[in-house]
Amino acid sequence: MNQTKYIFVTGGVTSSLGKGIIAASLAKLLQARGYRTTIQKFDPYLNVDPGTLNPYEHGECYVTDDGAETDLDLGHYERFLDVPTSQANNVTTGRIYLSVIEKERRGEFLGKTVQVVPHITNEIKDRMQLLGKSGDYDIIITEIGGTVGDIESLPYIESVRQLVWDLGENNAIVIHLTLVPYLAAAGELKTKPTQHSVKTLMESGIKADILVCRTEHEISNDIRNKLALFCNVKREAVIQSIDASTIYEVPNLMLEEGLDVVALKKLDLPKKAAPDLKHWNTFLKRIKSPKHTVNIGLIGKYVEMQDCYKSILEAFIHSGAANETKVNVISIHSEYIDEECVAEKFKDLDAVLVAPGFGERGIEGKIAAVRYARENKLPFFGICLGMQMSVIEYSRNVLGLAEANSTEMNPETQNPVVNLMESQKTVTDKGGTMRLGAWKCEIKPDTLAYKIYGQTTISERHRHRYEYNNEYLDALQNAGLKASGVNPDTGLVEIVEIEDHPFFIGVQYHPEYKSTVVNPHPLFVNFVAAAVKSKKK
Ligand code: GLN
């Protein structure tokens, strides 16, 4: 197949309808039919990437192997497809404008007046086709962030219109995701918001080929007919997307509704084999009928907002299924933990995960959490800042360095056991300048890390500026906190662990980014297994 085909997914009526999940589910089905599929997201905000956004604004910042800081939907794409994404899979308006303005400064437009149309739209179109031109994919699904009708989405919508025209019928289609609300007082599902949203799309010159209708209730045949007639789509192209108990059920729901088949027909592609979802369905069955239940404390400072720890929560679902275990994640705000209350707060926990984070707020609570887990032999897993807190805790309470701290929290500390990385010392800009993306780590034999990974060289994704201070390496190792994984080129300690403990491990990287349905991350799988064991005891 040489012509790459394009599917654009727009959203109408309201935000948060789950475009990312619909895009990922469709991609899953196409992949399971044998099509090489990837998904990209175009976001309408002016930040060049979400790396500088507070997690309360936009949820977790996801990181790819090539070090892109991206929207959290890319996490869903990877978790569903088990195919890595990259810098090219997430583009923001900020990045588009930056690139056009840089070209203008270099004089590349040869004296032309630089305008939204055609310069911004051409830049968008080029980037929309970038992955398609690689020859690696048969189908590219492009999710357009925001809601149709927003001022800031207009250049994207115009670019989609032009691309559908450029590429021609059967090579590019538009799926519009919309809401069919239920009015309890009238006892009815309402189609008008969808009609208006499709009309708004039409005003921009785009005709939706497929409607995916989010709903809390079954959509009757009458309503499907009405939607088809008034929104100008084929009857078979009205797809119901009813609320599901888990996002992982959505591919099956879309399969039942025939979303993949309608899309392939519109793209003039053969159905090929029926989608092979055997592995997926085994996973689903395991989520739905677990044999065990464990309570795992998630100690962080963004716990009020679920999306801030999205990849960690999803990794618990994958690893829970691998252990036939339901993981109840108990979110505990680190600002409200101290040495006095920690025992009470943790009394029902079977394991503790100390989350990543930035800045001083809530860190003493994280340190108290590590201490409790270490002393009470509760399985402990520290990620990034969580690992750094375990180094501080050990330095303070075992080595006796009461002042030990990270220079991120106290630049004047007498014992900077966690320190700004050398390469960061000259960095002044905040955007895209952390230690990002995949780095190698060598694992020492005879360690818990080796037992878990079963190999000596691993690659994991990073996002941090501070590091374990190797000046304290000997003292910490002699006192029992082993550096079991180290970056082979820089000597940077990536994994710490304690021997005399059922499960105590801290990692400088973010394993949660690489956990997928097909490949649940081994650290999470073993951590959940340790929680099950700890509960039995
Ligand atoms: N704030 C810490 C650092 O920059 C940890 C970052 C994180 O948890 N992602 O090193």
PDB file of N, CA and C in Angstrom, residues 359-360 363 392 396 403-420 425 466 469 472:
ATOM      1  N   GLY A 359       9.430  20.929  43.155  1.00  0.00           N
ATOM      2  CA  GLY A 359       9.270  21.962  44.166  1.00  0.00           C
ATOM      3  C   GLY A 359       9.068  21.415  45.563  1.00  0.00           C
ATOM      4  N   GLU A 360       9.053  22.349  46.502  1.00  0.00           N
ATOM      5  CA  GLU A 360       9.146  22.005  47.911  1.00  0.00           C
ATOM      6  C   GLU A 360       7.845  21.515  48.539  1.00  0.00           C
ATOM      7  N   ILE A 363       7.031  17.909  50.353  1.00  0.00           N
ATOM      8  CA  ILE A 363       8.110  16.914  50.316  1.00  0.00           C
ATOM      9  C   ILE A 363       8.394  16.280  51.688  1.00  0.00           C
ATOM     10  N   ILE A 392      17.085  10.979  50.390  1.00  0.00           N
ATOM     11  CA  ILE A 392      17.131  11.955  51.492  1.00  0.00           C
ATOM     12  C   ILE A 392      16.749  11.282  52.817  1.00  0.00           C
ATOM     13  N   ARG A 396      19.107  10.984  56.062  1.00  0.00           N
ATOM     14  CA  ARG A 396      18.750  11.608  57.342  1.00  0.00           C
ATOM     15  C   ARG A 396      18.652  10.578  58.463  1.00  0.00           C
ATOM     16  N   GLU A 403      20.492  17.128  58.160  1.00  0.00           N
ATOM     17  CA  GLU A 403      20.291  18.256  57.246  1.00  0.00           C
ATOM     18  C   GLU A 403      20.095  17.821  55.791  1.00  0.00           C
ATOM     19  N   ALA A 404      20.254  16.539  55.545  1.00  0.00           N
ATOM     20  CA  ALA A 404      20.281  16.084  54.145  1.00  0.00           C
ATOM     21  C   ALA A 404      19.050  16.566  53.384  1.00  0.00           C
ATOM     22  N   ASN A 405      19.293  17.000  52.155  1.00  0.00           N
ATOM     23  CA  ASN A 405      18.182  17.490  51.346  1.00  0.00           C
ATOM     24  C   ASN A 405      18.586  17.514  49.875  1.00  0.00           C
ATOM     25  N   SER A 406      17.630  17.922  49.060  1.00  0.00           N
ATOM     26  CA  SER A 406      17.928  18.164  47.647  1.00  0.00           C
ATOM     27  C   SER A 406      18.141  19.667  47.510  1.00  0.00           C
ATOM     28  N   THR A 407      19.042  20.070  46.658  1.00  0.00           N
ATOM     29  CA  THR A 407      19.253  21.512  46.486  1.00  0.00           C
ATOM     30  C   THR A 407      18.058  22.160  45.789  1.00  0.00           C
ATOM     31  N   GLU A 408      17.172  21.322  45.248  1.00  0.00           N
ATOM     32  CA  GLU A 408      15.929  21.880  44.699  1.00  0.00           C
ATOM     33  C   GLU A 408      15.085  22.477  45.832  1.00  0.00           C
ATOM     34  N   MET A 409      15.133  21.820  46.997  1.00  0.00           N
ATOM     35  CA  MET A 409      14.295  22.258  48.125  1.00  0.00           C
ATOM     36  C   MET A 409      15.039  23.232  49.030  1.00  0.00           C
ATOM     37  N   ASN A 410      16.331  22.993  49.188  1.00  0.00           N
ATOM     38  CA  ASN A 410      17.136  23.874  50.041  1.00  0.00           C
ATOM     39  C   ASN A 410      18.526  24.040  49.426  1.00  0.00           C
ATOM     40  N   PRO A 411      18.705  25.100  48.663  1.00  0.00           N
ATOM     41  CA  PRO A 411      19.975  25.293  47.954  1.00  0.00           C
ATOM     42  C   PRO A 411      21.163  25.416  48.909  1.00  0.00           C
ATOM     43  N   GLU A 412      20.892  25.735  50.188  1.00  0.00           N
ATOM     44  CA  GLU A 412      21.986  25.959  51.145  1.00  0.00           C
ATOM     45  C   GLU A 412      22.281  24.734  52.000  1.00  0.00           C
ATOM     46  N   THR A 413      21.623  23.606  51.736  1.00  0.00           N
ATOM     47  CA  THR A 413      21.772  22.456  52.644  1.00  0.00           C
ATOM     48  C   THR A 413      23.239  22.031  52.810  1.00  0.00           C
ATOM     49  N   GLN A 414      23.563  21.626  54.036  1.00  0.00           N
ATOM     50  CA  GLN A 414      24.915  21.148  54.340  1.00  0.00           C
ATOM     51  C   GLN A 414      25.196  19.808  53.646  1.00  0.00           C
ATOM     52  N   ASN A 415      24.150  19.038  53.451  1.00  0.00           N
ATOM     53  CA  ASN A 415      24.311  17.713  52.838  1.00  0.00           C
ATOM     54  C   ASN A 415      23.425  17.566  51.604  1.00  0.00           C
ATOM     55  N   PRO A 416      23.933  18.073  50.476  1.00  0.00           N
ATOM     56  CA  PRO A 416      23.126  17.998  49.239  1.00  0.00           C
ATOM     57  C   PRO A 416      23.192  16.601  48.632  1.00  0.00           C
ATOM     58  N   VAL A 417      22.436  15.670  49.205  1.00  0.00           N
ATOM     59  CA  VAL A 417      22.505  14.289  48.709  1.00  0.00           C
ATOM     60  C   VAL A 417      21.837  14.153  47.338  1.00  0.00           C
ATOM     61  N   VAL A 418      20.973  15.122  47.030  1.00  0.00           N
ATOM     62  CA  VAL A 418      20.423  15.227  45.676  1.00  0.00           C
ATOM     63  C   VAL A 418      20.768  16.632  45.198  1.00  0.00           C
ATOM     64  N   ASN A 419      21.320  16.675  43.990  1.00  0.00           N
ATOM     65  CA  ASN A 419      21.975  17.900  43.542  1.00  0.00           C
ATOM     66  C   ASN A 419      21.578  18.212  42.102  1.00  0.00           C
ATOM     67  N   LEU A 420      21.656  19.484  41.741  1.00  0.00           N
ATOM     68  CA  LEU A 420      21.381  19.843  40.350  1.00  0.00           C
ATOM     69  C   LEU A 420      22.420  19.162  39.453  1.00  0.00           C
ATOM     70  N   LYS A 425      23.404  23.206  35.098  1.00  0.00           N
ATOM     71  CA  LYS A 425      23.817  24.410  35.821  1.00  0.00           C
ATOM     72  C   LYS A 425      23.813  25.671  34.955  1.00  0.00           C
ATOM     73  N   TYR A 466      17.469  17.238  38.679  1.00  0.00           N
ATOM     74  CA  TYR A 466      18.322  16.920  39.837  1.00  0.00           C
ATOM     75  C   TYR A 466      18.710  15.455  39.795  1.00  0.00           C
ATOM     76  N   ASN A 469      23.540  12.508  44.310  1.00  0.00           N
ATOM     77  CA  ASN A 469      24.892  13.080  44.396  1.00  0.00           C
ATOM     78  C   ASN A 469      25.905  11.973  44.711  1.00  0.00           C
ATOM     79  N   TYR A 472      28.018  10.986  47.874  1.00  0.00           N
ATOM     80  CA  TYR A 472      27.481  10.233  49.011  1.00  0.00           C
ATOM     81  C   TYR A 472      27.323   8.744  48.703  1.00  0.00           C
TER      82      TYR A 472
END
